[in-house]
XYZ file of C-alpha atoms in Angstrom:
283
model
C 33.087 -71.523 13.088
C 32.091 -67.950 14.180
C 29.283 -69.220 15.962
C 31.207 -71.727 17.952
C 33.807 -68.910 18.631
C 31.132 -66.943 20.039
C 29.852 -69.379 22.468
C 33.137 -70.246 23.404
C 33.482 -66.942 24.729
C 30.355 -66.975 26.510
C 31.525 -70.219 28.568
C 34.907 -68.950 29.295
C 33.014 -65.940 30.805
C 30.423 -68.214 32.471
C 33.080 -70.380 34.188
C 35.136 -67.641 35.386
C 31.992 -66.401 37.216
C 31.494 -69.869 38.552
C 35.537 -70.215 39.533
C 35.214 -66.705 41.127
C 31.813 -67.561 43.113
C 30.250 -64.541 41.848
C 26.368 -63.696 41.908
C 24.135 -61.297 40.373
C 24.614 -58.557 39.628
C 28.306 -59.445 38.705
C 30.688 -56.788 40.117
C 32.999 -56.420 37.336
C 35.057 -53.362 39.126
C 35.938 -55.933 41.627
C 36.867 -58.458 38.859
C 39.316 -55.963 37.327
C 40.590 -54.784 40.455
C 41.663 -58.503 41.333
C 43.904 -58.397 38.455
C 45.063 -55.268 39.264
C 43.175 -53.592 35.859
C 42.591 -49.720 36.725
C 39.158 -48.734 35.663
C 38.318 -45.090 35.049
C 35.153 -43.304 33.723
C 35.555 -41.162 30.499
C 34.238 -37.505 30.629
C 31.061 -37.246 29.435
C 31.946 -34.748 26.582
C 34.419 -37.683 25.166
C 32.017 -39.504 22.677
C 32.470 -42.343 19.814
C 33.482 -45.264 21.358
C 32.016 -47.453 24.261
C 35.277 -47.982 25.903
C 39.072 -48.615 25.970
C 41.748 -51.178 27.149
C 44.952 -49.518 27.189
C 48.470 -51.588 28.054
C 51.556 -50.055 29.336
C 54.104 -52.933 29.643
C 52.457 -55.578 31.614
C 49.892 -53.197 33.013
C 46.580 -52.680 31.565
C 43.523 -50.108 32.433
C 40.225 -49.772 31.067
C 38.237 -46.361 30.497
C 34.608 -46.667 29.674
C 32.420 -44.076 28.211
C 29.961 -42.248 30.160
C 28.143 -39.958 27.599
C 25.249 -42.591 27.639
C 24.114 -42.474 31.168
C 22.722 -46.282 31.304
C 24.415 -47.968 34.216
C 23.810 -51.067 32.407
C 25.667 -49.716 29.143
C 28.520 -48.840 31.199
C 28.750 -52.078 32.932
C 28.607 -53.888 29.491
C 31.301 -51.634 27.989
C 33.565 -52.517 31.011
C 32.774 -56.006 30.435
C 33.423 -56.256 26.875
C 37.194 -54.696 27.631
C 37.486 -57.687 30.101
C 36.677 -59.610 27.413
C 39.501 -58.628 25.065
C 41.620 -58.704 28.365
C 40.656 -62.521 29.369
C 40.210 -64.017 26.031
C 42.937 -66.071 24.355
C 44.391 -63.959 21.159
C 42.745 -60.996 22.026
C 45.508 -58.734 23.269
C 47.793 -59.680 20.215
C 44.804 -58.629 17.908
C 43.595 -55.374 19.475
C 46.902 -54.148 20.501
C 48.527 -54.661 16.854
C 48.510 -51.155 16.065
C 49.397 -49.772 19.263
C 48.873 -49.618 23.115
C 45.442 -48.195 23.083
C 42.320 -49.992 21.741
C 38.942 -48.531 21.023
C 35.700 -50.502 20.980
C 32.278 -50.176 20.085
C 30.464 -52.470 22.402
C 26.858 -53.474 21.547
C 26.940 -56.395 19.167
C 26.820 -53.550 16.469
C 30.344 -54.442 14.996
C 31.248 -57.248 12.311
C 34.756 -57.733 13.850
C 35.256 -61.071 14.956
C 37.193 -60.032 18.183
C 34.194 -57.366 18.932
C 31.894 -60.070 18.661
C 33.454 -62.341 20.557
C 34.006 -59.663 23.563
C 30.453 -58.709 23.347
C 29.305 -62.481 23.811
C 31.913 -62.530 26.517
C 30.482 -59.591 28.192
C 27.060 -60.962 28.009
C 28.256 -64.430 29.646
C 30.026 -62.428 32.489
C 27.001 -60.298 33.389
C 24.092 -62.652 32.717
C 25.862 -66.178 33.187
C 23.209 -68.775 32.017
C 22.710 -70.687 35.194
C 21.975 -67.412 37.345
C 19.948 -65.816 34.362
C 17.886 -68.954 33.657
C 17.215 -69.155 37.549
C 16.117 -65.490 37.791
C 13.967 -65.501 34.384
C 11.374 -67.843 36.337
C 10.166 -65.314 38.385
C 8.593 -63.807 35.388
C 6.114 -64.048 32.515
C 7.169 -63.928 29.088
C 7.948 -60.866 27.170
C 8.913 -57.552 28.093
C 8.385 -57.752 31.657
C 10.790 -60.298 32.023
C 13.317 -58.686 30.073
C 12.906 -55.526 32.336
C 13.065 -57.642 35.522
C 16.195 -59.464 34.315
C 18.095 -56.147 33.544
C 17.508 -54.902 36.940
C 18.471 -57.908 38.661
C 21.827 -58.223 36.510
C 22.165 -54.140 36.092
C 22.422 -54.727 32.304
C 20.702 -52.530 29.732
C 17.192 -53.631 28.361
C 18.812 -54.231 24.962
C 21.616 -56.549 26.354
C 19.251 -58.233 28.620
C 16.404 -58.565 25.943
C 19.474 -60.348 23.518
C 20.299 -62.653 26.264
C 16.557 -63.463 26.747
C 15.819 -64.498 23.314
C 19.215 -66.506 22.960
C 18.342 -68.542 26.174
C 14.376 -68.446 26.547
C 12.465 -71.642 25.825
C 9.482 -69.196 25.115
C 9.106 -68.599 21.337
C 10.118 -65.050 21.349
C 12.305 -62.881 18.994
C 13.387 -59.167 20.077
C 14.070 -56.587 17.002
C 15.955 -53.422 17.389
C 14.806 -50.973 15.274
C 15.285 -47.124 13.822
C 12.580 -45.617 11.703
C 11.650 -48.204 9.226
C 14.812 -50.117 9.175
C 15.933 -53.048 11.369
C 19.378 -52.911 13.136
C 19.483 -56.808 14.455
C 17.102 -59.322 15.468
C 17.554 -62.309 17.670
C 15.136 -65.170 18.211
C 14.850 -67.924 20.369
C 15.284 -71.600 19.411
C 11.239 -72.057 19.505
C 10.710 -69.124 17.403
C 13.302 -70.292 14.599
C 11.776 -73.502 14.778
C 8.313 -72.342 13.375
C 7.761 -73.719 9.802
C 8.611 -71.449 7.203
C 10.838 -69.056 9.473
C 12.652 -66.341 7.663
C 14.873 -64.490 9.903
C 15.049 -60.692 9.989
C 18.395 -59.321 8.579
C 20.229 -56.140 9.044
C 18.505 -53.551 7.264
C 15.426 -55.376 6.610
C 12.075 -53.363 6.494
C 9.956 -52.836 9.652
C 6.636 -54.453 8.383
C 4.281 -51.795 7.263
C 1.331 -52.658 9.403
C 3.339 -53.351 12.616
C 2.875 -51.412 15.655
C 6.439 -50.974 15.629
C 6.562 -49.039 12.219
C 3.833 -46.468 13.516
C 5.667 -45.971 16.817
C 8.817 -45.345 15.180
C 7.330 -42.476 13.229
C 7.091 -40.373 16.268
C 10.684 -39.412 17.553
C 9.225 -38.622 21.166
C 8.022 -41.941 21.572
C 11.556 -43.107 21.424
C 13.198 -40.229 23.300
C 10.754 -40.546 26.236
C 11.049 -44.408 26.474
C 7.271 -44.685 25.882
C 5.988 -48.420 25.598
C 3.012 -49.994 24.058
C 1.654 -53.345 22.824
C -0.672 -55.137 20.618
C -1.881 -58.370 19.469
C -0.216 -59.000 16.055
C 0.495 -62.144 13.658
C 3.686 -63.829 13.446
C 3.649 -64.414 9.817
C 3.592 -60.173 9.578
C 7.018 -60.539 10.928
C 8.809 -63.734 9.926
C 6.704 -65.111 6.978
C 5.743 -68.262 8.811
C 3.779 -70.852 6.968
C 0.763 -70.845 9.475
C -1.171 -68.080 11.243
C -0.122 -68.124 14.651
C -1.372 -65.156 16.810
C 1.408 -63.215 18.474
C 1.870 -60.298 20.827
C 4.226 -57.169 19.759
C 5.619 -55.017 22.518
C 7.471 -51.984 22.164
C 9.385 -49.677 24.257
C 11.655 -46.540 23.016
C 15.432 -46.725 23.932
C 15.900 -42.978 24.850
C 19.024 -41.393 24.000
C 20.038 -44.598 22.226
C 18.058 -43.489 19.542
C 16.385 -46.992 18.717
C 13.118 -48.750 19.443
C 13.184 -52.527 21.369
C 10.372 -54.622 19.999
C 9.552 -58.065 21.598
C 7.413 -60.554 19.841
C 6.167 -63.397 21.884
C 4.014 -66.457 20.207
C 2.112 -69.370 21.236
C 3.503 -71.924 19.297
C 1.288 -75.148 18.653
C 2.918 -78.192 20.042
C 3.318 -79.409 16.405
C 5.383 -76.569 15.359
C 7.570 -76.294 18.598
C 10.613 -77.831 17.039
C 13.915 -77.364 18.449
C 17.227 -76.313 16.724
C 19.213 -79.356 16.587
C 22.518 -77.229 16.748
C 21.419 -75.495 19.863
C 22.110 -77.446 23.475
C 21.970 -74.222 25.864
C 19.679 -73.931 29.000
C 15.857 -73.884 28.833
C 14.169 -71.305 31.012
C 11.077 -73.128 32.212
């Protein structure tokens, strides 16, 4: 049920993009203004939440965090609050305890409404029909994620998650800190590998991986250093066969975490598709 709700949230956002005739990068400020929603930046000294949706009678306002300097993070925060505004049932849920709702956008919450707003934001800023068209200009892996982030004006993290969700390539992205996994998203091709075991929150980063060694030096993360090396798919996901993969890693600066991109060349016999996924393919 929750997966269906998340896809619905993305589709509502994508329909909005089409109905409004929007293009990349989607102008979230103009969209808010068209609904008479005031958008203001919070001072950098105000930390703790990514954004706020405020209601006063029939009027709405959005305040977004600036303590993280990333334009992509700030745009995603605004789009997340727009999700609470546009998605049915959200205003009633988020304002049940008052007229100010605080959010922590970025797929970090387990709350249903926060996750739906995150997926709305992804669909709004990176609508599948425009994202797929743009993706064809890049080779698979980190280069594609970086290029798409630039075109959509989204963070590397949000772009990587969307890329993993929509890509036809066998790709997985992992966000980690030290020796612990925050979360992992994998494409349907990757999940179709025989014996595939998905990395869950708080799983241990493989000891022999490039990422594990990379994370031991905090300067790699703080300075957004990147590296890459050949790897094996079963090192990360315990697949049945020995499948070569390429591991790319980049520090996420003040976010304090690392983005890892695993790309594999899956043999044709192993390239099974998840029958439940009917979304767009890139190539």
